[in-house]
Amino acid sequence: MNEDDGRFSFQPLPRIAQISPGFGIALTDVNGDGFSDLYVVQNFHSPQRETTRMDGGVSLLLEGRGDGTFSAVWPHRSGLIVPGDAMSLASVDLNRDGWVDFVVGVNDGPVHAFENAGQAGFRPLAVNLKGEPGNPTGVGSRVSVTDASGRRQTAEVYAGGGYLSQSTSTLFFGLGETHLGQEIEIEVRWPSGEITRHRKKVDGPNVEIGQYGEGVDKE
């Protein structure tokens, strides 16, 4: 965990997360409460001959508490169950409802797709960037969202993802109990170093921001 003075401190994950190796990891807001959650797909069926298979996991969702620590959500509650040799994990919005969904690749097995049903009372926000020619998805951009309560969340657009996978360039945020019509602020630091700020009223789960589009303030 990154402390206020720039130092990092070690925070162990819950013991159930250590039950088997994890190849696919996604850090994103799954339930819309405004805190980043961690989803891990697990197991390893191809170790050295003298080592037995490591297959004690069925994947695990870890719910962020907002203080750098996580609590385990048991699979029968999350619905995220992958008992096989899971090797890849990608975040994506399968139905464009603003909630992050997951696609899991399994070694010698079928692909698993999980649709997020959302959480009642919380509102999601999916942000898509339109960058300059040669970088249409704005890879390298950092996006910060400040919701109606003043809480600020930040995520970045990456060119890569996890092992043998790449997630969508869409960034997922949770707005908590923000209501329709309330105003939020979205700040984008583009790869060029330019900063644009956009104040928007919440009227749906999807927002598209262009580097050279309408912005309230620019630096």
Short mmCIF file of C-alpha atoms in Angstrom, two decimals:
data_model
loop_
_atom_site.label_atom_id
_atom_site.label_comp_id
_atom_site.label_asym_id
_atom_site.label_seq_id
_atom_site.Cartn_x
_atom_site.Cartn_y
_atom_site.Cartn_z
CA MET A 1 0.00 0.00 0.00
CA ASN A 2 1.28 3.48 -0.90
CA GLU A 3 1.58 5.55 2.27
CA ASP A 4 1.17 9.34 2.44
CA ASP A 5 4.94 9.90 2.59
CA GLY A 6 5.59 7.96 -0.64
CA ARG A 7 6.71 4.74 1.05
CA PHE A 8 5.08 1.37 0.40
CA SER A 9 3.90 -1.01 3.10
CA PHE A 10 3.08 -4.70 2.76
CA GLN A 11 -0.56 -5.71 3.23
CA PRO A 12 -1.21 -9.46 2.91
CA LEU A 13 -4.31 -10.59 1.07
CA PRO A 14 -6.79 -12.86 2.87
CA ARG A 15 -5.49 -16.42 3.29
CA ILE A 16 -8.05 -17.86 0.86
CA ALA A 17 -6.38 -15.81 -1.91
CA GLN A 18 -3.16 -17.77 -1.30
CA ILE A 19 -4.72 -21.18 -1.90
CA SER A 20 -3.31 -21.48 -5.45
CA PRO A 21 -1.37 -19.39 -8.00
CA GLY A 22 -3.24 -16.63 -9.79
CA PHE A 23 -2.41 -15.85 -13.42
CA GLY A 24 -5.22 -13.41 -14.21
CA ILE A 25 -5.77 -10.35 -12.04
CA ALA A 26 -8.13 -7.39 -12.53
CA LEU A 27 -8.21 -4.33 -10.28
CA THR A 28 -11.43 -2.40 -10.91
CA ASP A 29 -14.65 -1.34 -9.18
CA VAL A 30 -16.93 -4.36 -9.46
CA ASN A 31 -19.83 -3.37 -7.20
CA GLY A 32 -20.02 0.38 -7.85
CA ASP A 33 -19.30 1.53 -4.29
CA GLY A 34 -16.40 3.77 -5.34
CA PHE A 35 -13.60 1.50 -4.09
CA SER A 36 -11.38 -0.68 -6.29
CA ASP A 37 -11.95 -4.44 -6.00
CA LEU A 38 -9.63 -7.27 -7.01
CA TYR A 39 -10.66 -10.34 -9.01
CA VAL A 40 -8.18 -13.23 -9.32
CA VAL A 41 -8.45 -16.37 -11.46
CA GLN A 42 -6.38 -19.25 -10.18
CA ASN A 43 -4.74 -22.69 -10.54
CA PHE A 44 -1.77 -24.11 -12.44
CA HIS A 45 -1.96 -27.54 -14.08
CA SER A 46 1.44 -27.55 -15.82
CA PRO A 47 4.17 -27.39 -13.15
CA GLN A 48 7.42 -29.38 -13.16
CA ARG A 49 7.01 -33.15 -13.18
CA GLU A 50 8.11 -33.47 -9.56
CA THR A 51 5.51 -30.90 -8.48
CA THR A 52 1.84 -31.75 -8.18
CA ARG A 53 -0.91 -29.69 -9.80
CA MET A 54 -1.93 -26.56 -7.93
CA ASP A 55 -5.69 -26.44 -8.32
CA GLY A 56 -7.26 -25.52 -5.01
CA GLY A 57 -8.93 -22.36 -6.26
CA VAL A 58 -12.15 -21.58 -8.11
CA SER A 59 -11.25 -17.86 -8.64
CA LEU A 60 -11.86 -15.22 -5.99
CA LEU A 61 -13.36 -11.75 -5.77
CA LEU A 62 -11.77 -9.50 -3.14
CA GLU A 63 -13.86 -6.50 -2.16
CA GLY A 64 -11.92 -3.28 -1.54
CA ARG A 65 -12.52 -1.52 1.75
CA GLY A 66 -11.12 1.81 0.61
CA ASP A 67 -8.11 1.67 2.93
CA GLY A 68 -5.84 -0.55 0.84
CA THR A 69 -7.16 -3.81 2.30
CA PHE A 70 -9.58 -6.38 0.85
CA SER A 71 -12.13 -8.87 2.14
CA ALA A 72 -12.96 -12.13 0.36
CA VAL A 73 -16.37 -12.57 -1.28
CA TRP A 74 -17.11 -16.29 -1.32
CA PRO A 75 -17.87 -17.70 -4.80
CA HIS A 76 -21.44 -18.73 -3.91
CA ARG A 77 -22.13 -15.02 -3.32
CA SER A 78 -20.17 -13.52 -6.20
CA GLY A 79 -21.17 -16.14 -8.79
CA LEU A 80 -17.59 -16.07 -10.10
CA ILE A 81 -16.62 -19.75 -10.23
CA VAL A 82 -13.77 -21.04 -12.44
CA PRO A 83 -12.51 -24.41 -11.16
CA GLY A 84 -10.20 -25.20 -14.10
CA ASP A 85 -6.71 -24.15 -15.13
CA ALA A 86 -7.53 -20.46 -15.56
CA MET A 87 -4.77 -18.66 -17.43
CA SER A 88 -6.16 -15.31 -18.58
CA LEU A 89 -8.61 -12.67 -17.44
CA ALA A 90 -9.97 -9.66 -19.32
CA SER A 91 -12.28 -6.89 -18.13
CA VAL A 92 -14.95 -5.79 -20.59
CA ASP A 93 -18.48 -4.40 -20.72
CA LEU A 94 -20.36 -7.11 -22.61
CA ASN A 95 -23.73 -5.36 -22.75
CA ARG A 96 -22.75 -1.67 -22.37
CA ASP A 97 -24.63 -1.22 -19.12
CA GLY A 98 -21.63 0.42 -17.43
CA TRP A 99 -20.89 -2.52 -15.12
CA VAL A 100 -17.57 -4.30 -15.61
CA ASP A 101 -17.88 -7.91 -16.85
CA PHE A 102 -15.17 -10.58 -17.04
CA VAL A 103 -13.98 -13.06 -19.66
CA VAL A 104 -11.74 -15.90 -18.44
CA GLY A 105 -9.59 -18.16 -20.62
CA VAL A 106 -9.08 -21.72 -19.34
CA ASN A 107 -6.24 -23.95 -20.51
CA ASP A 108 -7.69 -26.83 -22.59
CA GLY A 109 -11.18 -25.70 -21.63
CA PRO A 110 -14.02 -23.38 -22.67
CA VAL A 111 -13.94 -19.62 -22.28
CA HIS A 112 -15.97 -18.37 -19.31
CA ALA A 113 -17.92 -15.10 -19.58
CA PHE A 114 -19.47 -13.47 -16.51
CA GLU A 115 -22.06 -10.70 -16.75
CA ASN A 116 -22.16 -8.31 -13.80
CA ALA A 117 -25.70 -7.88 -12.49
CA GLY A 118 -24.67 -4.76 -10.55
CA GLN A 119 -25.58 -3.76 -7.03
CA ALA A 120 -28.84 -2.08 -6.15
CA GLY A 121 -28.47 1.52 -5.02
CA PHE A 122 -25.04 2.04 -6.58
CA ARG A 123 -24.40 3.61 -9.97
CA PRO A 124 -21.58 2.64 -12.39
CA LEU A 125 -19.69 4.87 -14.80
CA ALA A 126 -17.77 3.61 -17.86
CA VAL A 127 -15.36 6.14 -19.40
CA ASN A 128 -14.10 5.79 -22.98
CA LEU A 129 -11.37 8.05 -24.33
CA LYS A 130 -10.84 9.15 -27.93
CA GLY A 131 -7.20 10.04 -28.34
CA GLU A 132 -5.18 11.53 -31.16
CA PRO A 133 -4.36 9.67 -34.41
CA GLY A 134 -2.01 6.79 -33.72
CA ASN A 135 -3.38 6.37 -30.20
CA PRO A 136 -7.16 6.24 -30.67
CA THR A 137 -7.95 4.79 -27.23
CA GLY A 138 -5.69 7.18 -25.31
CA VAL A 139 -3.22 4.58 -24.00
CA GLY A 140 -1.16 6.14 -21.21
CA SER A 141 -3.92 8.49 -20.10
CA ARG A 142 -4.82 8.86 -16.43
CA VAL A 143 -8.48 9.52 -15.61
CA SER A 144 -9.75 10.82 -12.26
CA VAL A 145 -13.44 10.96 -11.40
CA THR A 146 -14.79 13.04 -8.53
CA ASP A 147 -18.34 12.06 -7.62
CA ALA A 148 -21.10 14.08 -5.98
CA SER A 149 -19.80 13.30 -2.49
CA GLY A 150 -16.32 14.61 -3.32
CA ARG A 151 -14.71 11.18 -3.43
CA ARG A 152 -11.97 10.91 -6.08
CA GLN A 153 -10.99 7.76 -7.98
CA THR A 154 -8.20 7.34 -10.52
CA ALA A 155 -7.45 4.73 -13.20
CA GLU A 156 -5.15 4.50 -16.22
CA VAL A 157 -5.52 3.21 -19.78
CA TYR A 158 -2.96 0.46 -20.40
CA ALA A 159 -1.78 -1.13 -23.64
CA GLY A 160 -1.41 -4.54 -22.00
CA GLY A 161 -3.26 -6.61 -19.45
CA GLY A 162 -2.69 -9.86 -17.64
CA TYR A 163 -1.13 -13.10 -18.73
CA LEU A 164 -2.12 -13.86 -22.36
CA SER A 165 -4.93 -11.30 -22.21
CA GLN A 166 -5.77 -7.66 -22.71
CA SER A 167 -8.72 -5.87 -21.15
CA THR A 168 -10.83 -3.23 -22.84
CA SER A 169 -9.58 0.36 -22.84
CA THR A 170 -12.81 1.36 -21.09
CA LEU A 171 -12.25 2.49 -17.49
CA PHE A 172 -14.84 1.53 -14.88
CA PHE A 173 -15.72 3.64 -11.85
CA GLY A 174 -18.34 3.38 -9.13
CA LEU A 175 -20.40 6.44 -8.25
CA GLY A 176 -21.95 4.96 -5.11
CA GLU A 177 -25.35 6.46 -4.38
CA THR A 178 -24.97 9.33 -6.88
CA HIS A 179 -28.37 10.13 -8.41
CA LEU A 180 -29.31 11.04 -11.96
CA GLY A 181 -28.80 14.73 -12.63
CA GLN A 182 -26.03 15.15 -10.06
CA GLU A 183 -22.79 16.64 -11.35
CA ILE A 184 -19.44 14.87 -11.43
CA GLU A 185 -16.01 16.02 -12.59
CA ILE A 186 -13.76 13.98 -14.87
CA GLU A 187 -10.11 14.95 -15.19
CA VAL A 188 -7.95 13.44 -17.94
CA ARG A 189 -4.18 13.68 -18.10
CA TRP A 190 -3.41 12.74 -21.71
CA PRO A 191 -0.11 11.10 -22.81
CA SER A 192 1.02 14.48 -24.15
CA GLY A 193 0.84 15.94 -20.63
CA GLU A 194 -2.23 18.03 -21.45
CA ILE A 195 -4.92 18.01 -18.76
CA THR A 196 -8.59 18.47 -19.57
CA ARG A 197 -11.42 18.75 -17.05
CA HIS A 198 -15.03 17.97 -17.84
CA ARG A 199 -18.06 18.60 -15.62
CA LYS A 200 -20.96 16.38 -16.54
CA LYS A 201 -24.38 15.60 -15.17
CA VAL A 202 -25.00 11.91 -14.60
CA ASP A 203 -27.57 10.80 -17.17
CA GLY A 204 -26.35 7.31 -18.05
CA PRO A 205 -23.59 4.79 -17.42
CA ASN A 206 -21.37 5.57 -20.44
CA VAL A 207 -19.25 8.66 -21.09
CA GLU A 208 -17.00 9.35 -24.09
CA ILE A 209 -14.32 12.04 -23.91
CA GLY A 210 -12.24 13.25 -26.82
CA GLN A 211 -8.82 14.81 -26.39
CA TYR A 212 -9.79 17.71 -28.61
CA GLY A 213 -13.46 17.78 -27.70
CA GLU A 214 -15.39 19.99 -25.33
CA GLY A 215 -13.66 20.57 -21.98
CA VAL A 216 -14.30 23.06 -19.23
CA ASP A 217 -10.66 23.68 -18.35
CA LYS A 218 -7.39 22.78 -20.07
CA GLU A 219 -3.77 22.94 -18.99
#
